[in-house]
Tab-separated table of C-alpha atoms and ligand atoms in Angstrom:
chain	number	residue	atom	x	y	z
A	1	MET	CA	19.673	-18.405	-4.352
A	2	GLU	CA	21.466	-16.343	-1.791
A	3	ASN	CA	19.737	-15.165	1.358
A	4	PHE	CA	20.628	-11.479	1.149
A	5	ILE	CA	19.053	-10.807	4.551
A	6	LYS	CA	22.079	-11.169	6.839
A	7	LYS	CA	20.719	-10.950	10.350
A	8	GLU	CA	24.108	-10.492	12.032
A	9	GLU	CA	25.053	-7.595	9.763
A	10	ILE	CA	21.680	-5.927	10.358
A	11	VAL	CA	21.974	-6.283	14.132
A	12	SER	CA	25.498	-4.913	14.037
A	13	ILE	CA	24.398	-1.856	12.006
A	14	LEU	CA	21.609	-1.291	14.535
A	15	ASN	CA	24.047	-1.571	17.442
A	16	ASN	CA	26.821	0.518	15.910
A	17	PRO	CA	27.783	3.202	18.499
A	18	ILE	CA	27.834	5.796	15.695
A	19	ASN	CA	24.009	5.838	15.912
A	20	LYS	CA	24.337	7.719	19.215
A	21	ASP	CA	26.986	10.153	17.960
A	22	PRO	CA	25.311	13.626	17.991
A	23	LYS	CA	27.319	14.676	14.922
A	24	PHE	CA	26.131	11.647	12.922
A	25	VAL	CA	22.558	12.175	14.097
A	26	ARG	CA	22.708	15.823	12.975
A	27	GLU	CA	24.207	14.947	9.592
A	28	THR	CA	21.581	12.249	9.062
A	29	LEU	CA	18.708	14.618	9.808
A	30	ASP	CA	20.174	17.357	7.613
A	31	TYR	CA	20.701	14.981	4.709
A	32	ALA	CA	17.204	13.521	5.105
A	33	ARG	CA	15.723	17.013	4.953
A	34	SER	CA	17.731	18.098	1.915
A	35	VAL	CA	16.399	17.888	-1.639
A	36	GLN	CA	19.383	15.654	-2.412
A	37	ASN	CA	17.832	12.917	-0.273
A	38	ASN	CA	17.361	10.154	-2.746
A	39	GLY	CA	17.082	7.487	-0.076
A	40	LEU	CA	18.958	6.955	3.188
A	41	SER	CA	21.781	4.472	3.805
A	42	LEU	CA	21.192	1.541	6.153
A	43	GLN	CA	23.378	3.211	8.777
A	44	GLN	CA	21.341	6.416	8.556
A	45	ILE	CA	18.084	4.458	8.879
A	46	ALA	CA	19.474	2.568	11.886
A	47	CYS	CA	20.449	5.875	13.488
A	48	LEU	CA	16.858	7.135	13.222
A	49	LEU	CA	15.365	3.839	14.408
A	50	GLN	CA	17.629	3.826	17.478
A	51	ASN	CA	16.954	7.411	18.494
A	52	THR	CA	15.615	7.993	21.999
A	53	ASP	CA	15.905	11.793	22.137
A	54	PRO	CA	12.386	13.379	22.121
A	55	GLU	CA	13.675	16.490	20.314
A	56	VAL	CA	15.109	14.395	17.486
A	57	GLU	CA	11.887	12.402	17.433
A	58	LYS	CA	9.919	15.608	16.817
A	59	GLU	CA	12.321	16.587	14.048
A	60	ILE	CA	11.919	13.175	12.388
A	61	VAL	CA	8.172	13.715	12.086
A	62	GLU	CA	8.675	17.296	10.908
A	63	ILE	CA	11.049	16.178	8.146
A	64	ALA	CA	8.735	13.346	7.095
A	65	ARG	CA	5.939	15.907	6.752
A	66	GLU	CA	8.130	18.175	4.619
A	67	ILE	CA	9.103	15.326	2.307
A	68	LYS	CA	5.518	14.131	1.975
A	69	SER	CA	4.365	17.573	1.037
A	70	ARG	CA	7.277	18.232	-1.357
A	71	VAL	CA	7.091	14.908	-3.211
A	72	TYR	CA	3.374	14.076	-3.115
A	73	GLY	CA	1.695	17.399	-2.463
A	74	ASN	CA	-1.732	17.005	-0.858
A	75	ARG	CA	-2.820	13.991	-2.937
A	76	VAL	CA	-4.070	10.788	-1.336
A	77	VAL	CA	-4.814	7.834	-3.597
A	78	LEU	CA	-7.835	5.696	-2.695
A	79	PHE	CA	-8.551	2.021	-3.361
A	80	ALA	CA	-10.793	-0.843	-2.235
A	81	PRO	CA	-9.749	-4.416	-1.439
A	82	LEU	CA	-11.777	-7.254	-2.952
A	83	TYR	CA	-11.442	-10.582	-1.150
A	84	VAL	CA	-11.986	-13.240	-3.806
A	85	SER	CA	-11.186	-16.422	-1.892
A	86	ASN	CA	-10.481	-17.434	1.692
A	87	HIS	CA	-9.497	-20.977	0.746
A	88	CYS	CA	-5.963	-21.483	1.950
A	89	ASP	CA	-3.615	-24.465	2.195
A	90	ASN	CA	-1.193	-22.669	4.487
A	91	ILE	CA	-1.206	-22.442	8.246
A	92	CYS	CA	-0.095	-18.947	9.158
A	93	ASP	CA	-0.471	-18.587	12.891
A	94	TYR	CA	-1.955	-15.085	12.736
A	95	CYS	CA	-4.594	-15.356	10.009
A	96	SER	CA	-8.231	-16.527	10.060
A	97	PHE	CA	-7.836	-18.002	6.575
A	98	ARG	CA	-5.368	-20.599	7.941
A	99	HIS	CA	-6.166	-24.079	6.675
A	100	ASP	CA	-6.895	-25.526	10.117
A	101	ASN	CA	-9.460	-22.902	11.187
A	102	PRO	CA	-12.821	-24.689	11.496
A	103	SER	CA	-14.758	-21.482	12.206
A	104	GLU	CA	-13.970	-20.026	8.770
A	105	ILE	CA	-16.682	-20.630	6.169
A	106	ARG	CA	-14.793	-21.116	2.914
A	107	LYS	CA	-15.875	-19.286	-0.176
A	108	PHE	CA	-14.389	-18.731	-3.641
A	109	LEU	CA	-16.393	-16.129	-5.525
A	110	THR	CA	-17.672	-17.124	-8.935
A	111	ASN	CA	-17.142	-14.673	-11.767
A	112	GLU	CA	-20.780	-13.625	-11.456
A	113	GLU	CA	-20.282	-12.922	-7.745
A	114	ILE	CA	-17.077	-11.012	-8.515
A	115	LYS	CA	-19.007	-8.861	-10.968
A	116	ALA	CA	-21.683	-8.165	-8.339
A	117	GLU	CA	-19.033	-7.160	-5.778
A	118	VAL	CA	-17.202	-4.969	-8.286
A	119	ALA	CA	-20.479	-3.303	-9.259
A	120	LYS	CA	-21.042	-2.357	-5.596
A	121	ILE	CA	-17.477	-1.067	-5.262
A	122	THR	CA	-17.729	0.903	-8.499
A	123	GLU	CA	-21.042	2.395	-7.408
A	124	LEU	CA	-19.257	3.809	-4.371
A	125	GLY	CA	-16.926	5.672	-6.726
A	126	HIS	CA	-13.770	3.522	-6.586
A	127	LYS	CA	-11.547	3.103	-9.638
A	128	ARG	CA	-8.759	1.011	-8.098
A	129	LEU	CA	-9.128	-2.490	-6.778
A	130	LEU	CA	-6.814	-4.712	-4.786
A	131	MET	CA	-7.784	-8.357	-5.351
A	132	VAL	CA	-6.845	-10.619	-2.430
A	133	TYR	CA	-6.688	-14.435	-2.327
A	134	GLY	CA	-5.703	-17.104	0.156
A	135	GLU	CA	-3.139	-19.547	-1.229
A	136	ALA	CA	-4.869	-22.654	-2.542
A	137	ASP	CA	-4.714	-24.868	-5.562
A	138	TYR	CA	-6.540	-22.779	-8.142
A	139	SER	CA	-5.328	-22.375	-11.699
A	140	MET	CA	-3.916	-19.286	-13.353
A	141	LYS	CA	-6.751	-19.656	-15.838
A	142	THR	CA	-9.257	-19.126	-13.017
A	143	MET	CA	-7.412	-16.120	-11.642
A	144	MET	CA	-7.110	-14.583	-15.111
A	145	SER	CA	-10.817	-15.005	-15.735
A	146	ASN	CA	-11.559	-13.432	-12.321
A	147	ILE	CA	-9.518	-10.374	-13.303
A	148	GLU	CA	-11.202	-10.175	-16.681
A	149	ALA	CA	-14.610	-10.398	-14.964
A	150	ALA	CA	-13.697	-7.558	-12.604
A	151	TYR	CA	-12.443	-5.327	-15.436
A	152	SER	CA	-15.557	-6.020	-17.502
A	153	VAL	CA	-18.051	-4.449	-15.070
A	154	ARG	CA	-19.722	-1.186	-16.123
A	155	THR	CA	-22.101	0.737	-13.878
A	156	GLY	CA	-23.939	4.076	-14.260
A	157	ASN	CA	-22.234	6.515	-16.621
A	158	GLY	CA	-19.993	3.672	-17.858
A	159	ALA	CA	-18.028	3.712	-14.609
A	160	ASN	CA	-15.490	0.916	-14.231
A	161	ILE	CA	-12.440	-0.304	-12.343
A	162	ARG	CA	-9.435	1.102	-14.150
A	163	ARG	CA	-6.595	-0.559	-12.284
A	164	ILE	CA	-6.425	-3.897	-10.496
A	165	ASN	CA	-3.571	-4.644	-8.107
A	166	MET	CA	-3.101	-8.133	-6.660
A	167	ASN	CA	-2.225	-9.270	-3.148
A	168	ILE	CA	-1.567	-12.956	-3.741
A	169	ALA	CA	0.900	-15.673	-2.916
A	170	PRO	CA	4.185	-15.652	-4.856
A	171	LEU	CA	4.152	-17.161	-8.346
A	172	ASP	CA	6.859	-18.521	-10.610
A	173	VAL	CA	8.095	-16.433	-13.534
A	174	ALA	CA	5.886	-18.157	-16.136
A	175	ASP	CA	2.747	-17.476	-14.079
A	176	PHE	CA	3.773	-13.869	-13.435
A	177	LYS	CA	4.092	-13.482	-17.216
A	178	GLU	CA	0.524	-14.763	-17.588
A	179	LEU	CA	-0.660	-12.352	-14.914
A	180	LYS	CA	0.948	-9.467	-16.737
A	181	LYS	CA	-1.188	-10.300	-19.770
A	182	ALA	CA	-4.280	-9.729	-17.600
A	183	ASN	CA	-3.218	-6.074	-17.251
A	184	ILE	CA	-2.630	-5.938	-13.548
A	185	GLY	CA	-0.927	-2.980	-11.908
A	186	THR	CA	1.003	-3.847	-8.754
A	187	PHE	CA	1.941	-7.265	-7.413
A	188	GLN	CA	1.810	-6.924	-3.637
A	189	CYS	CA	3.160	-9.528	-1.231
A	190	PHE	CA	4.454	-9.094	2.308
A	191	GLN	CA	7.401	-11.068	3.637
A	192	GLU	CA	5.595	-10.903	7.035
A	193	THR	CA	8.899	-11.191	8.914
A	194	TYR	CA	12.441	-11.367	7.612
A	195	ASP	CA	13.665	-13.136	10.727
A	196	TRP	CA	14.406	-16.723	9.691
A	197	ASP	CA	13.500	-18.354	13.020
A	198	THR	CA	10.330	-16.337	13.624
A	199	TYR	CA	9.248	-16.909	10.025
A	200	HIS	CA	9.429	-20.666	10.457
A	201	LYS	CA	7.749	-20.545	13.857
A	202	VAL	CA	4.626	-18.799	12.528
A	203	HIS	CA	4.338	-20.389	9.076
A	204	LEU	CA	3.580	-23.910	10.096
A	205	LYS	CA	2.434	-25.625	6.936
A	206	GLY	CA	2.066	-25.171	3.191
A	207	LYS	CA	4.050	-23.457	0.433
A	208	LYS	CA	4.369	-20.281	2.440
A	209	ALA	CA	6.696	-22.081	4.861
A	210	ASP	CA	9.373	-21.718	2.127
A	211	TYR	CA	11.073	-18.461	3.197
A	212	MET	CA	13.391	-18.227	0.206
A	213	TYR	CA	10.643	-18.736	-2.376
A	214	ARG	CA	8.770	-15.810	-0.843
A	215	LEU	CA	11.902	-13.672	-0.510
A	216	TYR	CA	12.535	-13.856	-4.258
A	217	ALA	CA	8.887	-13.220	-5.251
A	218	MET	CA	9.594	-9.577	-6.156
A	219	HIS	CA	12.587	-10.579	-8.259
A	220	ARG	CA	10.461	-13.035	-10.237
A	221	SER	CA	7.669	-10.505	-10.666
A	222	ILE	CA	9.993	-7.813	-12.041
A	223	GLU	CA	11.775	-10.358	-14.221
A	224	ALA	CA	8.373	-11.271	-15.697
A	225	GLY	CA	7.631	-7.622	-16.494
A	226	ILE	CA	5.450	-6.657	-13.512
A	227	ASP	CA	7.773	-3.971	-12.246
A	228	ASP	CA	5.424	-2.272	-9.774
A	229	VAL	CA	5.857	-4.366	-6.653
A	230	GLY	CA	4.470	-3.741	-3.155
A	231	MET	CA	6.292	-4.877	-0.020
A	232	GLY	CA	5.634	-4.956	3.719
A	233	VAL	CA	6.185	-6.698	7.026
A	234	LEU	CA	3.397	-7.873	9.294
A	235	LEU	CA	4.104	-5.753	12.341
A	236	GLY	CA	3.897	-7.630	15.618
A	237	LEU	CA	5.688	-10.829	14.612
A	238	HIS	CA	9.284	-9.816	15.310
A	239	ASP	CA	11.342	-6.861	16.571
A	240	TYR	CA	10.185	-4.007	14.325
A	241	LYS	CA	13.601	-2.370	14.047
A	242	GLU	CA	15.207	-5.521	12.675
A	243	ASP	CA	12.290	-6.204	10.357
A	244	MET	CA	12.199	-2.660	8.963
A	245	MET	CA	15.977	-2.691	8.426
A	246	SER	CA	15.582	-6.012	6.588
A	247	LEU	CA	12.812	-4.581	4.443
A	248	PHE	CA	15.150	-1.759	3.391
A	249	VAL	CA	17.904	-4.308	2.648
A	250	HIS	CA	15.356	-6.079	0.415
A	251	ALA	CA	14.441	-2.800	-1.302
A	252	LYS	CA	18.118	-1.989	-1.910
A	253	GLN	CA	18.709	-5.468	-3.307
A	254	LEU	CA	15.921	-4.902	-5.852
A	255	GLU	CA	17.405	-1.525	-6.790
A	256	LYS	CA	20.797	-3.140	-7.275
A	257	ASP	CA	19.477	-6.038	-9.359
A	258	PHE	CA	16.989	-4.067	-11.474
A	259	ASN	CA	18.648	-0.852	-12.486
A	260	GLY	CA	17.383	1.307	-9.642
A	261	VAL	CA	13.806	-0.049	-9.558
A	262	GLY	CA	12.827	-0.503	-5.937
A	263	PRO	CA	9.398	-1.164	-4.439
A	264	HIS	CA	6.502	0.848	-5.847
A	265	THR	CA	4.788	0.755	-2.437
A	266	ILE	CA	5.439	-0.231	1.159
A	267	SER	CA	2.508	-1.232	3.402
A	268	PHE	CA	2.305	-1.244	7.180
A	269	PRO	CA	-0.006	-4.083	8.186
A	270	ARG	CA	-0.134	-4.435	11.968
A	271	ILE	CA	-1.582	-7.649	13.396
A	272	ASN	CA	-5.293	-7.319	14.211
A	273	PRO	CA	-7.401	-9.851	16.076
A	274	ALA	CA	-8.414	-12.691	13.744
A	275	VAL	CA	-10.985	-15.307	14.776
A	276	GLY	CA	-9.415	-18.772	15.032
A	277	ALA	CA	-5.834	-17.435	15.069
A	278	GLU	CA	-4.672	-17.328	18.709
A	279	LEU	CA	-1.404	-15.520	17.984
A	280	SER	CA	-3.254	-12.514	16.589
A	281	TYR	CA	-4.736	-11.761	20.056
A	282	ASN	CA	-1.339	-11.790	21.655
A	283	PRO	CA	1.350	-10.959	19.066
A	284	PRO	CA	4.902	-11.901	20.095
A	285	SER	CA	6.398	-8.421	19.455
A	286	PRO	CA	3.503	-5.943	19.628
A	287	VAL	CA	3.990	-2.564	17.966
A	288	SER	CA	2.458	0.421	19.782
A	289	ASP	CA	0.852	3.428	18.081
A	290	ASP	CA	3.916	5.547	18.854
A	291	GLN	CA	6.207	2.932	17.372
A	292	LEU	CA	4.078	2.684	14.232
A	293	LYS	CA	4.230	6.467	13.916
A	294	ARG	CA	8.059	6.339	14.005
A	295	ILE	CA	8.024	3.531	11.417
A	296	VAL	CA	5.871	5.639	9.086
A	297	ALA	CA	7.956	8.806	9.498
A	298	ILE	CA	11.304	7.027	9.161
A	299	THR	CA	10.114	5.142	6.063
A	300	ARG	CA	9.127	8.458	4.449
A	301	MET	CA	12.665	9.716	5.068
A	302	ALA	CA	14.356	6.438	4.058
A	303	VAL	CA	12.591	6.077	0.674
A	304	PRO	CA	11.158	9.489	-0.256
A	305	TYR	CA	9.817	8.342	-3.622
A	306	THR	CA	8.108	5.098	-2.651
A	307	GLY	CA	4.325	5.024	-2.194
A	308	MET	CA	3.182	4.211	1.340
A	309	ILE	CA	-0.100	2.428	2.129
A	310	MET	CA	-2.160	2.439	5.332
A	311	SER	CA	-5.170	0.128	5.345
A	312	THR	CA	-8.331	0.074	7.471
A	313	ARG	CA	-6.503	-2.179	9.946
A	314	GLU	CA	-5.814	1.217	11.605
A	315	ASN	CA	-8.418	3.613	12.996
A	316	ALA	CA	-9.490	6.899	11.423
A	317	ASN	CA	-7.396	9.101	13.747
A	318	PHE	CA	-4.266	7.116	13.172
A	319	ARG	CA	-4.786	7.084	9.422
A	320	ASN	CA	-5.388	10.827	9.347
A	321	TRP	CA	-2.149	11.389	11.265
A	322	SER	CA	-0.188	9.087	8.982
A	323	LEU	CA	-1.265	11.002	5.866
A	324	GLY	CA	0.623	14.057	7.048
A	325	ALA	CA	3.740	12.064	7.893
A	326	GLY	CA	4.165	10.117	4.693
A	327	VAL	CA	1.321	7.815	3.716
A	328	SER	CA	0.184	8.337	0.123
A	329	GLN	CA	-2.492	5.651	-0.387
A	330	ILE	CA	-5.342	4.377	1.775
A	331	SER	CA	-8.139	1.886	1.352
A	332	ALA	CA	-11.644	3.096	2.176
A	333	GLY	CA	-15.097	1.636	2.694
A	334	SER	CA	-13.392	-1.774	2.867
A	335	HIS	CA	-14.707	-5.263	3.564
A	336	THR	CA	-12.238	-8.051	4.268
A	337	THR	CA	-14.957	-10.672	3.973
A	338	VAL	CA	-15.382	-12.777	0.863
A	339	GLY	CA	-18.534	-11.358	-0.705
A	340	GLY	CA	-18.722	-8.626	1.932
A	341	TYR	CA	-19.760	-5.716	-0.298
A	342	CYS	CA	-22.989	-7.477	-1.306
A	343	ARG	CA	-23.746	-9.301	1.926
A	344	LYS	CA	-22.709	-8.209	5.384
A	345	GLU	CA	-24.461	-10.637	7.728
A	346	ASP	CA	-21.798	-13.365	8.073
A	347	GLU	CA	-18.921	-10.910	8.348
A	348	GLU	CA	-17.088	-12.742	11.132
A	349	HIS	CA	-17.174	-16.133	9.442
A	350	THR	CA	-15.377	-15.264	6.210
A	351	SER	CA	-13.299	-12.290	7.264
A	352	GLN	CA	-9.526	-12.339	7.512
A	353	PHE	CA	-9.192	-10.059	10.528
A	354	SER	CA	-11.155	-7.261	12.183
A	355	LEU	CA	-11.087	-3.678	10.889
A	356	ASN	CA	-10.698	-0.419	12.799
A	357	ASP	CA	-12.005	2.128	10.345
A	358	ASP	CA	-15.535	1.491	9.143
A	359	ARG	CA	-16.166	4.910	7.611
A	360	SER	CA	-17.809	4.790	4.195
A	361	LEU	CA	-15.836	5.962	1.168
A	362	ASP	CA	-17.853	9.193	1.168
A	363	GLU	CA	-17.016	9.839	4.833
A	364	VAL	CA	-13.316	9.228	4.178
A	365	VAL	CA	-13.411	11.538	1.159
A	366	TYR	CA	-15.184	14.218	3.198
A	367	ASP	CA	-12.603	14.001	6.003
A	368	LEU	CA	-9.730	14.164	3.520
A	369	ALA	CA	-11.108	17.184	1.700
A	370	LYS	CA	-11.922	18.963	4.961
A	371	ASN	CA	-8.303	18.469	6.055
A	372	GLY	CA	-6.958	19.861	2.763
A	373	PHE	CA	-6.038	16.528	1.126
A	374	ILE	CA	-7.251	15.881	-2.393
A	375	PRO	CA	-8.646	12.366	-2.773
A	376	SER	CA	-7.268	10.938	-6.010
A	377	PHE	CA	-8.819	8.121	-8.029
A	378	CYS	CA	-6.086	8.378	-10.613
A	379	THR	CA	-4.918	5.269	-12.450
A	380	GLY	CA	-2.896	7.197	-15.021
A	381	CYS	CA	0.627	5.955	-14.346
A	382	TYR	CA	-0.003	2.337	-15.088
A	383	ARG	CA	-2.258	3.049	-18.048
A	384	ARG	CA	0.202	5.533	-19.524
A	385	LYS	CA	3.030	3.009	-19.020
A	386	ARG	CA	4.618	5.068	-16.266
A	387	THR	CA	5.799	2.123	-14.155
A	388	GLY	CA	9.111	0.934	-12.710
A	389	GLU	CA	12.031	3.123	-13.772
A	390	VAL	CA	9.818	5.633	-15.571
A	391	ILE	CA	7.634	6.488	-12.588
A	392	MET	CA	10.637	6.651	-10.268
A	393	GLY	CA	12.241	9.149	-12.634
A	394	GLN	CA	9.088	11.216	-12.791
A	395	LEU	CA	8.523	11.268	-9.050
A	396	LYS	CA	12.007	12.602	-8.576
A	397	SER	CA	11.114	15.691	-10.569
A	398	GLU	CA	8.729	18.050	-8.845
A	399	GLU	CA	7.718	19.461	-12.213
A	400	GLY	CA	6.742	15.933	-13.345
A	401	ILE	CA	4.314	15.591	-10.467
A	402	LYS	CA	2.753	18.990	-10.997
A	403	MET	CA	2.286	18.199	-14.661
A	404	THR	CA	0.639	14.793	-14.237
A	405	CYS	CA	-0.364	13.601	-10.761
A	406	MET	CA	-1.920	16.846	-9.550
A	407	PRO	CA	-4.070	17.456	-12.688
A	408	ASN	CA	-5.088	13.788	-12.723
A	409	ALA	CA	-6.111	13.990	-9.064
A	410	ILE	CA	-8.243	17.063	-9.808
A	411	SER	CA	-9.796	15.366	-12.821
A	412	THR	CA	-10.665	12.078	-11.068
A	413	PHE	CA	-11.833	13.817	-7.889
A	414	SER	CA	-14.123	16.068	-9.955
A	415	GLU	CA	-15.642	12.937	-11.489
A	416	TYR	CA	-16.186	11.537	-7.993
A	417	LEU	CA	-17.853	14.761	-6.813
A	418	ARG	CA	-20.149	14.798	-9.836
A	419	ASP	CA	-21.281	11.156	-9.617
A	420	TYR	CA	-20.995	9.841	-6.068
A	421	ALA	CA	-20.471	12.491	-3.401
A	422	SER	CA	-23.037	13.435	-0.759
A	423	ASP	CA	-24.085	17.093	-0.662
A	424	LYS	CA	-21.773	17.960	2.196
A	425	THR	CA	-18.804	16.251	0.492
A	426	LYS	CA	-19.621	18.092	-2.746
A	427	GLU	CA	-19.473	21.389	-0.896
A	428	VAL	CA	-16.036	20.906	0.730
A	429	GLY	CA	-14.744	19.103	-2.348
A	430	LYS	CA	-15.620	21.898	-4.777
A	431	GLU	CA	-14.034	24.477	-2.516
A	432	LEU	CA	-10.853	22.395	-2.345
A	433	VAL	CA	-10.695	22.015	-6.126
A	434	GLU	CA	-11.207	25.760	-6.611
A	435	ASN	CA	-8.389	26.521	-4.183
A	436	MET	CA	-6.081	24.077	-5.904
A	437	VAL	CA	-6.721	25.633	-9.293
A	438	LYS	CA	-6.034	29.075	-7.825
A	439	LYS	CA	-2.705	27.905	-6.422
A	440	ALA	CA	-1.660	25.922	-9.523
A	441	PRO	CA	1.209	27.148	-11.748
A	442	GLU	CA	-0.108	29.719	-14.263
A	443	HIS	CA	0.627	27.572	-17.328
A	444	LEU	CA	-1.527	24.739	-15.931
A	445	LYS	CA	-4.606	26.780	-15.038
A	446	PRO	CA	-6.249	26.739	-18.492
A	447	TYR	CA	-5.842	22.942	-18.737
A	448	LEU	CA	-7.287	22.430	-15.259
A	449	GLN	CA	-10.267	24.696	-15.868
A	450	ASP	CA	-10.944	23.059	-19.213
A	451	THR	CA	-10.814	19.581	-17.593
A	452	ILE	CA	-13.218	20.608	-14.833
A	453	ASN	CA	-15.631	22.062	-17.403
A	454	LYS	CA	-15.500	18.921	-19.557
A	455	ILE	CA	-16.194	16.731	-16.530
A	456	SER	CA	-19.148	18.830	-15.485
A	457	ASP	CA	-20.423	18.430	-19.080
A	458	GLY	CA	-20.325	14.634	-18.623
A	459	GLU	CA	-16.886	13.607	-19.941
A	460	ASN	CA	-14.965	10.894	-18.070
A	461	ASP	CA	-11.456	9.631	-17.577
A	462	ILE	CA	-9.488	12.702	-18.665
A	463	LEU	CA	-5.900	11.826	-17.946
A	464	ILE	CA	-2.454	13.089	-18.712
B	1	LIG	N1	-2.502	-15.266	1.010
B	1	LIG	C1	-1.596	-14.343	0.462
B	1	LIG	C2	-0.398	-14.150	1.364
B	1	LIG	O1	-0.396	-14.620	2.471
B	1	LIG	O2	0.530	-13.505	0.887
B	1	LIG	C3	-2.191	-12.985	0.201
B	1	LIG	C4	-3.355	-12.541	0.956
B	1	LIG	S1	-3.127	-12.367	2.708
B	1	LIG	C5	-4.805	-12.510	2.971
B	1	LIG	C6	-2.698	-10.624	2.836
B	1	LIG	C7	-1.935	-10.178	4.045
B	1	LIG	O3	-2.786	-10.069	5.164
B	1	LIG	C8	-0.837	-11.083	4.544
B	1	LIG	O4	0.314	-10.954	3.774
B	1	LIG	C9	-0.645	-10.599	5.981
B	1	LIG	O5	0.395	-9.661	6.080
B	1	LIG	C10	-1.971	-9.917	6.309
B	1	LIG	N2	-2.602	-10.493	7.498
B	1	LIG	C11	-2.835	-11.775	7.764
B	1	LIG	N3	-3.403	-11.923	8.986
B	1	LIG	C12	-3.512	-10.696	9.519
B	1	LIG	C13	-3.997	-10.173	10.767
B	1	LIG	N4	-4.451	-10.972	11.723
B	1	LIG	N5	-3.969	-8.843	10.965
B	1	LIG	C14	-3.508	-8.018	10.014
B	1	LIG	N6	-3.038	-8.434	8.820
B	1	LIG	C15	-3.028	-9.772	8.574
B	2	LIG	FE1	-3.359	-18.063	3.850
B	2	LIG	FE2	-2.251	-15.660	3.315
B	2	LIG	FE3	-3.761	-16.042	5.517
B	2	LIG	FE4	-1.418	-17.187	5.364
B	2	LIG	S1	-1.807	-14.951	5.383
B	2	LIG	S2	-3.279	-18.184	6.050
B	2	LIG	S3	-1.280	-17.651	3.206
B	2	LIG	S4	-4.412	-16.133	3.420
């Protein structure tokens, strides 16, 4: 296995004097803005990361906003995390789940408890779940039965979770193949930091200390047939410019090895205080709000067709800003405690880290709709086999998005408004839907109106 993250090359691209050449800066911005932008080169990304000119900085955000609006429209996909187990054999210096944390009360949900949690989440109106586990010695059989339990839950009106994504430790190919049989959507796993020395400094014990095994996790997942993969770095561990450049090297390596299939999503976890994990209170390379904003905007320009996720680690204002500049998915109404949706009282003892956005799902939905974003509960791509190469191809055609993602967002949001929304959310939501139908291409209007009528008559899950 080759380590394709070559630190010296990355540092030299970042320090290349061409990054300061006004002509190169101009060409980079113009290319990024153009419809031909199919992804920036490493040198172009480095040029944007190294910029110090406030005028260029403004233009970076402006371009990110244009791309977001052109590629994704006003849709924002919503999901809820479900923490299944905080048992963990690893010692990651920044995480409360670390094996040597005596203040963490360990809990592995039983299938009955999983069903109770999923029922609560479903009753809020969620359709997408991200199941999260610490890394301990549990069998694939257990994990598969957990997933089956979560998919089996039905609440009022037959509501259920329609897509489960997994944030878990890397598996080998055989286990990924098993996981695929359980019908999961995305395999998500963050490298945390790509810097070899920092990685080993903060991953002190357990399987996770094996950098190369983690680096090739996405390769094994795609090889096993799970071709929607989610990547990220844990911001605060190492110089963010180097780590983001490395993440793009990783993404390009996947594209090279798998016929153009890069990451389905990129997440932006920033270290939050975590009880029992000293480092989290004083991260070695803290990332400021302004720096995280640049990271978001530059990522939107660097990989225009990759989904971007912002979790409740960030506060409501920051998340609202990030939606305009590139983020396409957010979690909402989240608990990062094991069993937290059913029982809130021992939050601090089983949680992974503290959260900064405690709005309910309904409040998030209201804020989105009020700001002109349509909350989408769509799970159509995965269920219609639009993954990997297929979804990338579709995203690159504006017509493709108008024909599928936008109608599916309207359909799933209408279901949400009918079954779960508060009166004030219903009011802004209905107005938004009406406006979207008015602005839709003529040939789509009859389909949209028909879908809305069917949903108000009680039909569910109308998807293209
Ligand atoms: N145990 C698996 C792993 O480490 O890949 C998956 C679950 S882990 C709970 C999910 C992610 O949480 C980690 O990859 C890490 O990036 C993030 N995380 C850990 N501690 C954090 C903290 N203090 N603040 C913010 N995010 C944190
Ligand atoms: Fe365990 Fe993951 Fe937390 Fe590390 S980040 S201690 S592997 S749960």
